[in-house]
Short mmCIF file of C-alpha atoms in Angstrom, two decimals:
data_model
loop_
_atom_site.label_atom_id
_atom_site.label_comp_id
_atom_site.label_asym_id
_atom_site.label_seq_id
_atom_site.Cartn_x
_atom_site.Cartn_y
_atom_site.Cartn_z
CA UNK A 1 13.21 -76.04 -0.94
CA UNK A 2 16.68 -76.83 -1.21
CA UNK A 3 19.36 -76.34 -4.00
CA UNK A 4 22.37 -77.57 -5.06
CA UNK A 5 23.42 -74.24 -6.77
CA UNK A 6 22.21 -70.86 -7.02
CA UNK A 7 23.96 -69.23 -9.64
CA UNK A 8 26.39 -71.93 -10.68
CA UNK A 9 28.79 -73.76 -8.53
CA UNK A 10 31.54 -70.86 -9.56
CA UNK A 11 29.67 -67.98 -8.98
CA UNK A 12 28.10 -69.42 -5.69
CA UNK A 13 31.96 -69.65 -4.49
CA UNK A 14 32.35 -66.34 -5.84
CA UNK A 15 29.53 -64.51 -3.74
CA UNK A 16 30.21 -66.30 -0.47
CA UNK A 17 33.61 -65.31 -0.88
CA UNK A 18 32.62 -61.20 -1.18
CA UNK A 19 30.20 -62.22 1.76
CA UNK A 20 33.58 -63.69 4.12
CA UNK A 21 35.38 -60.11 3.08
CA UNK A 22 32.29 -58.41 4.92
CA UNK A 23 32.79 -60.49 7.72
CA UNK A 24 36.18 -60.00 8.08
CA UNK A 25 35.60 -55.56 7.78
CA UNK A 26 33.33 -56.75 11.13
CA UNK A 27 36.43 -58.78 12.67
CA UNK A 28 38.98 -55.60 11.86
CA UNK A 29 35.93 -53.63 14.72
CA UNK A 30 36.20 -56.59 16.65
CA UNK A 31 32.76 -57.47 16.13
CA UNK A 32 31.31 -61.85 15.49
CA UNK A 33 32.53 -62.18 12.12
CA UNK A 34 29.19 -62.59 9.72
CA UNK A 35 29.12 -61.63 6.74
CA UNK A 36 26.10 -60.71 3.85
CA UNK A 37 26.13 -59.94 0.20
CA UNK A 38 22.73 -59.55 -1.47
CA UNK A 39 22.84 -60.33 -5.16
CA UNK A 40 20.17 -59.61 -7.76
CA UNK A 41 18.69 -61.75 -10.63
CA UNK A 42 21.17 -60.28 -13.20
CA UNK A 43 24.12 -62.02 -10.64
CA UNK A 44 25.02 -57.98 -9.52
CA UNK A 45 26.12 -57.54 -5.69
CA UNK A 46 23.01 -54.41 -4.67
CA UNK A 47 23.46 -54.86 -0.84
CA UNK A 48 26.49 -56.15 1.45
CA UNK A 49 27.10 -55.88 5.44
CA UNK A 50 28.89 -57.19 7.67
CA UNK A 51 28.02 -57.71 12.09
CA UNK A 52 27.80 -54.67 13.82
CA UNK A 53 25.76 -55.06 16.64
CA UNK A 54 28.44 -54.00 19.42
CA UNK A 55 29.26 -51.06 17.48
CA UNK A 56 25.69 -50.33 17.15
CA UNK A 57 24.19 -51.37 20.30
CA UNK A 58 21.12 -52.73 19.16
CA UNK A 59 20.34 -56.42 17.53
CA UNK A 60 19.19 -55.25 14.16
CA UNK A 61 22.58 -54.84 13.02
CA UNK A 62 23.30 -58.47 12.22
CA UNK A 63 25.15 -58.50 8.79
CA UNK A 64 21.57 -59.84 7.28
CA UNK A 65 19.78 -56.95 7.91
CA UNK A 66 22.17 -54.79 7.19
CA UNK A 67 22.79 -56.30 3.41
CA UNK A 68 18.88 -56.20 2.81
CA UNK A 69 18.57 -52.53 3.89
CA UNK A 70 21.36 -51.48 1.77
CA UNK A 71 19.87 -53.45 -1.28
CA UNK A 72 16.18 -52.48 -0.82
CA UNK A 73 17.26 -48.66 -0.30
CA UNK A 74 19.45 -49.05 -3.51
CA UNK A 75 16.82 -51.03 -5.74
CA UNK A 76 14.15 -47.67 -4.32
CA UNK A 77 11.65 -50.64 -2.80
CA UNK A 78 11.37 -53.37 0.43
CA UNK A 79 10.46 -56.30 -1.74
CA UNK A 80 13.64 -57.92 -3.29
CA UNK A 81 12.08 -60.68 -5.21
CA UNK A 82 14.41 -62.35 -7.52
CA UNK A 83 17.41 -61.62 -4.76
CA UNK A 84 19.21 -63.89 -3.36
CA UNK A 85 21.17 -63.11 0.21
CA UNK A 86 24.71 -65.04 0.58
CA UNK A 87 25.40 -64.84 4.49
CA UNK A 88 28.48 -66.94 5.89
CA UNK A 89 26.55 -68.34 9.19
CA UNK A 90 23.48 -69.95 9.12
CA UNK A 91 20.41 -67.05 10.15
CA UNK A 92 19.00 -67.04 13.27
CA UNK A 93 15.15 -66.70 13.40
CA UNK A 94 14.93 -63.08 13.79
CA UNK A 95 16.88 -62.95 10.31
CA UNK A 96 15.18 -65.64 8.76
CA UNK A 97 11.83 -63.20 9.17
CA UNK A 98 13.37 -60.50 7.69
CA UNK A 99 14.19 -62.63 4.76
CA UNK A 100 10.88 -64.20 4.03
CA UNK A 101 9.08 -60.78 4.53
CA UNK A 102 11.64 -58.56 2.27
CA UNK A 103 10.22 -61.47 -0.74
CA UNK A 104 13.70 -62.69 -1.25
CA UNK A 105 13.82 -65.61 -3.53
CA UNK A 106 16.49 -67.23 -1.06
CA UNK A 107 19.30 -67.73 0.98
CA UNK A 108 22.72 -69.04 0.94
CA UNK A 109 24.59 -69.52 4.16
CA UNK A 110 28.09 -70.75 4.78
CA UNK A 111 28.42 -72.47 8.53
CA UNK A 112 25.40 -73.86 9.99
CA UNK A 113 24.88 -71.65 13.88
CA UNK A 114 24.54 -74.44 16.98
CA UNK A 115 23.10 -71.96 19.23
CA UNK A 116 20.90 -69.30 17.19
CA UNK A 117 20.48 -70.68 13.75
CA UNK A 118 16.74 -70.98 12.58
CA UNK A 119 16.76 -74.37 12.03
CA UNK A 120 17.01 -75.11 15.44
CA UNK A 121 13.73 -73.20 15.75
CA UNK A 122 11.68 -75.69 14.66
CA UNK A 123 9.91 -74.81 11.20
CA UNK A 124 6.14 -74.35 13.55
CA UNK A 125 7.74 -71.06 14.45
CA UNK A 126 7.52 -69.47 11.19
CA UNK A 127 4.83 -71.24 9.27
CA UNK A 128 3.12 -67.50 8.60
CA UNK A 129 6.06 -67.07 6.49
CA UNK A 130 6.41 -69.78 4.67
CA UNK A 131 6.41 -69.95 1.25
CA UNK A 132 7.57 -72.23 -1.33
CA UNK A 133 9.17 -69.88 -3.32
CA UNK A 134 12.26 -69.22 -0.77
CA UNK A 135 15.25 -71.70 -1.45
CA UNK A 136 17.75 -72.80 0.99
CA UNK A 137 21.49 -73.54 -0.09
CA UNK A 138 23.91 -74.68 2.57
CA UNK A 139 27.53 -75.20 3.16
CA UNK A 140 29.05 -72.80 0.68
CA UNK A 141 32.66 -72.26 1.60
CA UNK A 142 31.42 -73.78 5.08
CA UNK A 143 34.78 -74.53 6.64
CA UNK A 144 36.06 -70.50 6.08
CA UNK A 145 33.25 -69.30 7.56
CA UNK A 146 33.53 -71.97 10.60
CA UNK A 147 37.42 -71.32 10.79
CA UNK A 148 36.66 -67.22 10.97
CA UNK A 149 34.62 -67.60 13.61
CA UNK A 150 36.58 -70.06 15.98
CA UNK A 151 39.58 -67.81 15.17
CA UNK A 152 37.77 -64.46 16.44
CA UNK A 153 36.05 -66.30 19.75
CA UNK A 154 40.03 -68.11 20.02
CA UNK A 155 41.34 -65.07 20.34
CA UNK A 156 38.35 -63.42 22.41
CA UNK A 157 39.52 -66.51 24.99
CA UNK A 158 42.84 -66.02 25.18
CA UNK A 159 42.40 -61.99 26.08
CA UNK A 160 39.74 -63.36 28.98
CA UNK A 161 36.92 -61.13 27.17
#
């Protein structure tokens, strides 16, 4: 299901914006700069993480997970219905499971991802997960998020990494 706003148009901005600040704490470890904020009913920030993968050596560490781990250990349970995650690059599938199974009533995303995002996994892929209760809302402060990125993998270039 898609949405035009979340919380209100403001307060969207507003939450995308403390989700960039996480991904720029993963740019200062020069780790992909993704950012994630999770955000209860009430419109209170419970979870936030930022890309740390490198640092961590293992995949789970993408900002999502890390955001939803915080907020589930913080609200004392794994399902976060009524949460919403705010993540500045589109989630790739593994992310997009982690969502749907932690009950989360949506996402927000910043950037759409051309190479891992989970719409380019074709929907068949996670039709166990579905349900109609998880909202999509895309494009939130999209051009940050984009410019964040090309700026870290610029730089990455220009030091041959």
């Amino acid at each position: 299901m898609m949405l035009e706003t979340v919380f209100g148009a403001e307060k969207d901005q507003f939450f995308m914006q403390k989700a960039l600040e996480q991904a720029q704490l993963a740019a200062t470890i020069d780790e992909v700069p993704i950012g994630a904020v999770v955000v209860n009913a009430a419109g209170e920030i419970v979870g936030r993480g930022y890309n740390c993968v490198e640092r961590d050596y293992t995949q789970r560490s993408h900002a999502e997970c890390i955001a939803i781990e915080q907020a589930s250990k913080a609200l004392g349970d794994w399902r976060l219905s009524g949460h919403v995650l705010y993540v500045t690059l589109e989630p790739c599938s593994m992310c997009m499971g982690l969502i749907t199974l932690s009950r989360l009533s949506g996402v927000v995303y910043g950037a759409a991802s051309p190479l891992f995002g989970f719409s380019l996994d074709k929907e068949e892929d996670l039709w166990v997960y579905k349900r109609d209760a998880l909202f999509i809302l895309q494009g939130i402060k999209e051009q940050e998020a984009a410019a964040l990125l090309k700026d870290f993998f610029h730089k990455k270039r220009k030091k041959g990494e």
